[in-house]
GROMACS .gro file of C-alpha atoms in nm:
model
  290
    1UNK     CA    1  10.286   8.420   9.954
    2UNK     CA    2  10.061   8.131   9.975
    3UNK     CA    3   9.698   8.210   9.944
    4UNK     CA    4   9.376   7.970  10.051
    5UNK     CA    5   9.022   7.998  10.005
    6UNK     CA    6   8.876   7.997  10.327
    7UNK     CA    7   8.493   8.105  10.368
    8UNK     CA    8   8.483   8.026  10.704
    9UNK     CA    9   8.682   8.028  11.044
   10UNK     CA   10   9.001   7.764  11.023
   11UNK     CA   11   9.211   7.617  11.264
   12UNK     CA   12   9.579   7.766  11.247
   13UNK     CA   13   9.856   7.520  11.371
   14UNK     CA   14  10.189   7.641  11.424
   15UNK     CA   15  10.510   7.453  11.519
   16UNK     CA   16  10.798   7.651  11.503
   17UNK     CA   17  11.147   7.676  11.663
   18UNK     CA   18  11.230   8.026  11.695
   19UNK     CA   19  10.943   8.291  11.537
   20UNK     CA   20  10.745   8.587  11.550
   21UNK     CA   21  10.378   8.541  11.431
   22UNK     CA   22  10.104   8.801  11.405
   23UNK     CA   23   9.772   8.710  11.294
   24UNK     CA   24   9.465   8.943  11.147
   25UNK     CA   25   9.136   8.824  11.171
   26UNK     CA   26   8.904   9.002  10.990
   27UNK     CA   27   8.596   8.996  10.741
   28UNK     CA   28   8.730   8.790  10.440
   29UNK     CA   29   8.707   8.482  10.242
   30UNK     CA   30   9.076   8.381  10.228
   31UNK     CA   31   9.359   8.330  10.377
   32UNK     CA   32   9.729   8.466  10.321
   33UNK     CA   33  10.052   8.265  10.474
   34UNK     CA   34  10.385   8.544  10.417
   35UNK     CA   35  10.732   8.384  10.562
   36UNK     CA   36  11.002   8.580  10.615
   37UNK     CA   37  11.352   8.574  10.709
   38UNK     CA   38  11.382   8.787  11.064
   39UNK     CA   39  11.685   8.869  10.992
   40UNK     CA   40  11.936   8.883  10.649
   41UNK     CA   41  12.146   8.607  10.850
   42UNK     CA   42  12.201   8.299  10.638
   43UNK     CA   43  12.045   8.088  10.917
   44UNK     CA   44  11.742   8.313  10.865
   45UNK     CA   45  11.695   8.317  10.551
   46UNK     CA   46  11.749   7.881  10.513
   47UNK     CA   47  11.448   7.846  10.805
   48UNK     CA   48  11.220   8.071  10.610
   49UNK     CA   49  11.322   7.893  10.322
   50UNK     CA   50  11.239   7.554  10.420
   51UNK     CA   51  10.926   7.687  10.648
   52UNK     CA   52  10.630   7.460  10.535
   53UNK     CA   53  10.299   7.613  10.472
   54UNK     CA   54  10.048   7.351  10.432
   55UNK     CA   55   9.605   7.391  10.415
   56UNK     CA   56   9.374   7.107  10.406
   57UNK     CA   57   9.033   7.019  10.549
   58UNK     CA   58   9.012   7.375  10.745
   59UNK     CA   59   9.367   7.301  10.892
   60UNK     CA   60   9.649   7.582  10.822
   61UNK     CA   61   9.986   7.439  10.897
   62UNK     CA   62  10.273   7.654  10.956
   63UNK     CA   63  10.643   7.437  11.051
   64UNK     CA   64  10.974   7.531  11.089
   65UNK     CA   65  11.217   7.280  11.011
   66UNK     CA   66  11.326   7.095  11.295
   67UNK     CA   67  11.729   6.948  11.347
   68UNK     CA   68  11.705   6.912  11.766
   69UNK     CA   69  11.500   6.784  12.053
   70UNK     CA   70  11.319   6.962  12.277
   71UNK     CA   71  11.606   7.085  12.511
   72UNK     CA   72  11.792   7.147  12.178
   73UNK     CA   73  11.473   7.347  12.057
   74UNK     CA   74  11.450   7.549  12.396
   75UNK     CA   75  11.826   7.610  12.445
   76UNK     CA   76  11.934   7.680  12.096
   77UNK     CA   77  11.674   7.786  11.934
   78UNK     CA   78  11.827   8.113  11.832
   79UNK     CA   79  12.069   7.923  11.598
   80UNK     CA   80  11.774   7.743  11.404
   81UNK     CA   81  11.699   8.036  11.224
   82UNK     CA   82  11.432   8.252  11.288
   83UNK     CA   83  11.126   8.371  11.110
   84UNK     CA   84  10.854   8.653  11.088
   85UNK     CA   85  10.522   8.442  11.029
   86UNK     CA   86  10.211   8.695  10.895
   87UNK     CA   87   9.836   8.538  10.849
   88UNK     CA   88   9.559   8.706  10.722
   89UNK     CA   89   9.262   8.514  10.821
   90UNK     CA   90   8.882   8.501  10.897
   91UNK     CA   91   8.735   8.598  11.182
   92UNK     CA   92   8.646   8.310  11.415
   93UNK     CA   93   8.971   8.113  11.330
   94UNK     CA   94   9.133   7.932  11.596
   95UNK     CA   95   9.496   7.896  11.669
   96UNK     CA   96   9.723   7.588  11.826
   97UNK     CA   97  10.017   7.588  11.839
   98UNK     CA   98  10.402   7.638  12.016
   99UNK     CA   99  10.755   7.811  11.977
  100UNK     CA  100  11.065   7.795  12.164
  101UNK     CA  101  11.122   8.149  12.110
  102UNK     CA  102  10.926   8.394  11.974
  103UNK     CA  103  10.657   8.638  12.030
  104UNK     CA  104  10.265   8.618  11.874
  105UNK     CA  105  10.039   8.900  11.823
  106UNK     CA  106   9.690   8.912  11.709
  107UNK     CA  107   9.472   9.159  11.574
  108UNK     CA  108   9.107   9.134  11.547
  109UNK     CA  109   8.842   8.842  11.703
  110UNK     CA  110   9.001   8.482  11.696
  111UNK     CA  111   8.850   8.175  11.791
  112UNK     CA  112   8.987   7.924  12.068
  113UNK     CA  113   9.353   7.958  12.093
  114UNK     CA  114   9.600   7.754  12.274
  115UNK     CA  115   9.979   7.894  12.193
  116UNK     CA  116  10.305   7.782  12.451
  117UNK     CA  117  10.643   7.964  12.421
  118UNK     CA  118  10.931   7.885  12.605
  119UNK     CA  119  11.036   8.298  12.580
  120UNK     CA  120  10.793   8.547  12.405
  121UNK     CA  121  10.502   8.778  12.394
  122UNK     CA  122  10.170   8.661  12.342
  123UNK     CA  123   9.951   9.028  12.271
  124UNK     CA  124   9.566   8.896  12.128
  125UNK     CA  125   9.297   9.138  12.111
  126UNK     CA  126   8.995   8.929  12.130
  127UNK     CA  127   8.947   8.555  12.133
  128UNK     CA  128   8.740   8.279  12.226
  129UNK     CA  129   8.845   8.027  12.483
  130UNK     CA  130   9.212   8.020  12.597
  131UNK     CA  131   9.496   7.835  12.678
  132UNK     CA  132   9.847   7.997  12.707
  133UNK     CA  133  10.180   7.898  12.884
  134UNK     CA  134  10.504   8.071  12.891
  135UNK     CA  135  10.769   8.035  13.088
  136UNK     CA  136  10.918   8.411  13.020
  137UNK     CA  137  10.737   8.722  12.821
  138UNK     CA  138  10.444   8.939  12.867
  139UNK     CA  139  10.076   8.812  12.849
  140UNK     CA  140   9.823   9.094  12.736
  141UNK     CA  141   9.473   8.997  12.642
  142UNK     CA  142   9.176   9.237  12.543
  143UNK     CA  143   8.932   9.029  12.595
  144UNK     CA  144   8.817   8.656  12.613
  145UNK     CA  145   8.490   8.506  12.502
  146UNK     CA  146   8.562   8.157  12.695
  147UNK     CA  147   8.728   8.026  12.971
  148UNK     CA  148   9.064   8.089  13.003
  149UNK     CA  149   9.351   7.912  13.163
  150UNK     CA  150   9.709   8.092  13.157
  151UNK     CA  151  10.067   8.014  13.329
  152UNK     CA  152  10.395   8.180  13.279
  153UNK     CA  153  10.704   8.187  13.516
  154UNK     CA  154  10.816   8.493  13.506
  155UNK     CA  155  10.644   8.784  13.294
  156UNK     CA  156  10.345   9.033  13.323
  157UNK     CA  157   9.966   8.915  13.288
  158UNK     CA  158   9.714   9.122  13.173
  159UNK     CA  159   9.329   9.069  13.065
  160UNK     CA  160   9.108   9.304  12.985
  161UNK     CA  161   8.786   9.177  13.041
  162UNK     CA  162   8.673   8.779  13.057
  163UNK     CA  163   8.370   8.608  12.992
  164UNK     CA  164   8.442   8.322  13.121
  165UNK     CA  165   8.613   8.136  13.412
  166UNK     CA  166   8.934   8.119  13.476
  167UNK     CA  167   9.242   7.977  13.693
  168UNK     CA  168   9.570   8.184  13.604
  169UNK     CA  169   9.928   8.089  13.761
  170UNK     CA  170  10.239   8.384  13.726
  171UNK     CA  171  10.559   8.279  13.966
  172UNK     CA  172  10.703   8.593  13.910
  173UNK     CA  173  10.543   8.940  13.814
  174UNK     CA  174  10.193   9.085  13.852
  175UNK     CA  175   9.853   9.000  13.743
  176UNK     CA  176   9.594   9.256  13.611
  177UNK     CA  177   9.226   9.159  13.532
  178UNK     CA  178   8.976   9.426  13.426
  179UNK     CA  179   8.625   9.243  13.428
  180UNK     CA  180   8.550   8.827  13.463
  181UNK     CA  181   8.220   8.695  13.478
  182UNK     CA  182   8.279   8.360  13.602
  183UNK     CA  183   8.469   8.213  13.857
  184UNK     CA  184   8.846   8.307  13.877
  185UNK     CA  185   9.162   8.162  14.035
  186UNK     CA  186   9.462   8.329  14.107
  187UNK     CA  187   9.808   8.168  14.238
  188UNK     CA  188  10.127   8.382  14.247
  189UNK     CA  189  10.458   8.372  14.457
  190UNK     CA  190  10.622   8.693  14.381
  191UNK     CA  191  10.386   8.983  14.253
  192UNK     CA  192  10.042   9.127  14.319
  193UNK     CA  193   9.744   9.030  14.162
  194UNK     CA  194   9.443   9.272  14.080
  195UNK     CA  195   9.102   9.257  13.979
  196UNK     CA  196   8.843   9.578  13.878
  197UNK     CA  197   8.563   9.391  13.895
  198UNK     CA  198   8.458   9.010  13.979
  199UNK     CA  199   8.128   8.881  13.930
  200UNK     CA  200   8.135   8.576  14.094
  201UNK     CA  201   8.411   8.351  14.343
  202UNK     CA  202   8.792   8.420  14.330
  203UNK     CA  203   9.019   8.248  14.480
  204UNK     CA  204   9.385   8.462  14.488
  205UNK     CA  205   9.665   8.362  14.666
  206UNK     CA  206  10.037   8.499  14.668
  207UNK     CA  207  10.315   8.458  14.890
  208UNK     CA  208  10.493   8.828  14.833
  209UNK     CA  209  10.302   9.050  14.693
  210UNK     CA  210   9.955   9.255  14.728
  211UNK     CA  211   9.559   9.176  14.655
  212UNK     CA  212   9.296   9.364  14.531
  213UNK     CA  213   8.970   9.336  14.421
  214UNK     CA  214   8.796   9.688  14.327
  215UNK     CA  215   8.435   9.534  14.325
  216UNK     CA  216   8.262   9.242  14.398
  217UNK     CA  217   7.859   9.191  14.440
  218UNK     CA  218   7.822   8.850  14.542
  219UNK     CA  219   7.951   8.487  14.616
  220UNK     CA  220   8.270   8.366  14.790
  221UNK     CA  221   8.607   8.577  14.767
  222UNK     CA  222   8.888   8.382  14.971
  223UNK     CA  223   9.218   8.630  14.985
  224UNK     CA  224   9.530   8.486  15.118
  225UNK     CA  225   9.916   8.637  15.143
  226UNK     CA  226  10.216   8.546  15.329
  227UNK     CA  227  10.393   8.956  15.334
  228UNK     CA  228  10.157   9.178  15.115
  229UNK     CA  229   9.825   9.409  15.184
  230UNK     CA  230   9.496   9.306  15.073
  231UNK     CA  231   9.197   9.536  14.936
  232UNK     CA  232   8.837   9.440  14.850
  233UNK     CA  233   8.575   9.704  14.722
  234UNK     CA  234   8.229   9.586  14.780
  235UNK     CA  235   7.963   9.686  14.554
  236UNK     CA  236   7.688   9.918  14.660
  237UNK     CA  237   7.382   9.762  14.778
  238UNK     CA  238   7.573   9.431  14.838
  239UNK     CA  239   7.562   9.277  15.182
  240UNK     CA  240   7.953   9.125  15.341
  241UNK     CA  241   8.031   8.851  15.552
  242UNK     CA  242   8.369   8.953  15.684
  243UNK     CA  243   8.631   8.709  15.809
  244UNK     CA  244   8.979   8.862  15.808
  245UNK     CA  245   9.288   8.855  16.000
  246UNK     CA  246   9.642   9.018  15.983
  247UNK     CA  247   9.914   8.902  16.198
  248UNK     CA  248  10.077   9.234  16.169
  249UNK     CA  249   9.925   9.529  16.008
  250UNK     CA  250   9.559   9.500  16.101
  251UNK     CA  251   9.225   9.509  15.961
  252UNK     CA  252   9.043   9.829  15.842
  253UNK     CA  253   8.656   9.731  15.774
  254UNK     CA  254   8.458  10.063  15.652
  255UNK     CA  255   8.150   9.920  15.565
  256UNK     CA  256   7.823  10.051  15.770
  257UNK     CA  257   7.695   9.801  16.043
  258UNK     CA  258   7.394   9.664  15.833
  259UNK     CA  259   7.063   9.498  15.905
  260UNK     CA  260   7.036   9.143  15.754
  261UNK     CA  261   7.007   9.196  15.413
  262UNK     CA  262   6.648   9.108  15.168
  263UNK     CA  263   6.589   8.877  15.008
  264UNK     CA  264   6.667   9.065  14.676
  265UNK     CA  265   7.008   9.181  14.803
  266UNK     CA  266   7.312   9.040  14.688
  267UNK     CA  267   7.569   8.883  14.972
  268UNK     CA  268   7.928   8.822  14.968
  269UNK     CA  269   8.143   8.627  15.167
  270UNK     CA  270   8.530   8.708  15.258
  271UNK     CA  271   8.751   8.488  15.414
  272UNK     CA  272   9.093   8.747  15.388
  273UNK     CA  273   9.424   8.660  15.546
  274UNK     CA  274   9.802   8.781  15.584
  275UNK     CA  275  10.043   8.747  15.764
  276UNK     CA  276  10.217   9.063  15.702
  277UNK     CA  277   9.953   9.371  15.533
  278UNK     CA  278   9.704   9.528  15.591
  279UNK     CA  279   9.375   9.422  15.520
  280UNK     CA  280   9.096   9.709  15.374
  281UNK     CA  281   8.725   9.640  15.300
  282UNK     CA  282   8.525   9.866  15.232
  283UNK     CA  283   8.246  10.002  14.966
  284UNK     CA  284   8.368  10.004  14.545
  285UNK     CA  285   8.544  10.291  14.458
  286UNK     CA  286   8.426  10.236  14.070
  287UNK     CA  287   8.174  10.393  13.852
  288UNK     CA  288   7.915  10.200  13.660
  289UNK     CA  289   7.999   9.921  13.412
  290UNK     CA  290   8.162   9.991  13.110
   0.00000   0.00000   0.00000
């Protein structure tokens, strides 16, 4: 169990083959590297053995040992041996890093992270700015202090709250946002994407698969789908410019006719379109700001 003196924030960097990490952040002066075998397969047990664990100059290295290529690393990765990586850290710490297989979880505030995974879960519960791909697993974020970029293939992404921008790209399964503050992208060909609240632009687009936006209270929102509904909730006391059109399914627009707004109002503009869906605008359904 290799232990480090570490009074402030590091940078973790993991390479590894096939592994499950999970990281702690919390209020301490050290930092504690455990390796172990996932399973009590012999394959296991040799790639836990001969897992380096290296720390210099604020750098944590974590490696798996490495036989293959990349296409050998994403294909077989299973038969390198796989390993349960825990590290107790400070708070602040950043993480970099990749596996072919494997899932990462993190517990606690971490700094800027950028993790890939061919196949895994990436859980965090808060971090700074962020950079994930995956190609296959489950994206769940509490909440981001940063901007935040994030692309998977297939899989299910979820973000609490951002404060940040961000662009995020899922071919296959939904998106879920709670709160962003800056300016947000969506892309997605197969799945629905969903937003509580936006603060400034989105831009969302899908092929199949729904929109919606519970709230937003000013700037540019520009909705498209090829065969799904769209919904936008706009914020009380916020003025809408309203350009939609549904080839089939039609528009629903519940918002009051309204003088032109003062100069103290907020205004936002929607450019919505689908082929097939409905389109809905009306007034935010949602309660205050948490």
């Amino acid at each position: 169990m290799p232990t480090f003196a570490t009074p402030a924030p590091i940078t973790v960097k993991l390479d590894l083959i096939a592994g499950d990490v999970h990281l702690t952040a919390g209020d301490r002066a050290d930092t504690v590297v455990t390796v172990r075998p996932a399973s009590d397969r012999e394959v296991d047990v040799r790639a836990a053995e001969r897992t380096r664990v290296e720390y210099a100059d604020g750098t944590l290295s974590v490696q798996t040992p490495k036989r293959r290529g990349l296409l050998g690393r994403i294909s077989g990765a299973a038969q390198e041996g796989r390993v349960q990586v825990t590290v107790d850290l400070p708070a602040g710490s950043g993480v970099r890093g990749a596996s072919a297989l494997g899932r990462m979880h993190g517990e606690g505030r971490l700094g800027e992270c950028r993790f890939s995974t061919a196949a895994g879960d990436i859980e965090l519960e808060q971090t700074g700015p962020l950079r994930l791909d995956t190609a296959l697993g489950l994206v769940s974020i509490g909440s981001a202090i940063g901007d935040v970029e994030a692309t998977t293939a297939h899989g299910h992404v979820r973000i609490g709250r951002i404060e940040g921008s961000a662009e995020i790209k899922n071919l296959s399964g939904p998106v879920e946002i709670g709160q962003i503050t800056g300016d947000l992208k969506l892309t997605g060909v197969n799945g629905s994407l969903s937003v509580d609240r936006a603060y400034a632009d989105v831009t969302a687009k899908t092929a199949n698969g729904s929109l919606r936006i519970g709230e937003v209270r000013q700037g540019s929102v520009s909705l498209e789908a090829t065969a799904g509904s769209i919904e936008v909730g706009i914020r009380e006391g916020t003025s809408a410019y309203l350009d939609a059109h549904s080839l089939i399914g039609g528009v629903r627009n519940a918002l009051n006719d309204a003088d032109a707004p003062a100069q103290s109002d907020s205004t936002v503009k929607i450019v919505a379109r689908t082929h097939v869906g409905t389109i809905e605008v009306r007034r935010s359904l949602l309660g205050q700001d948490s």
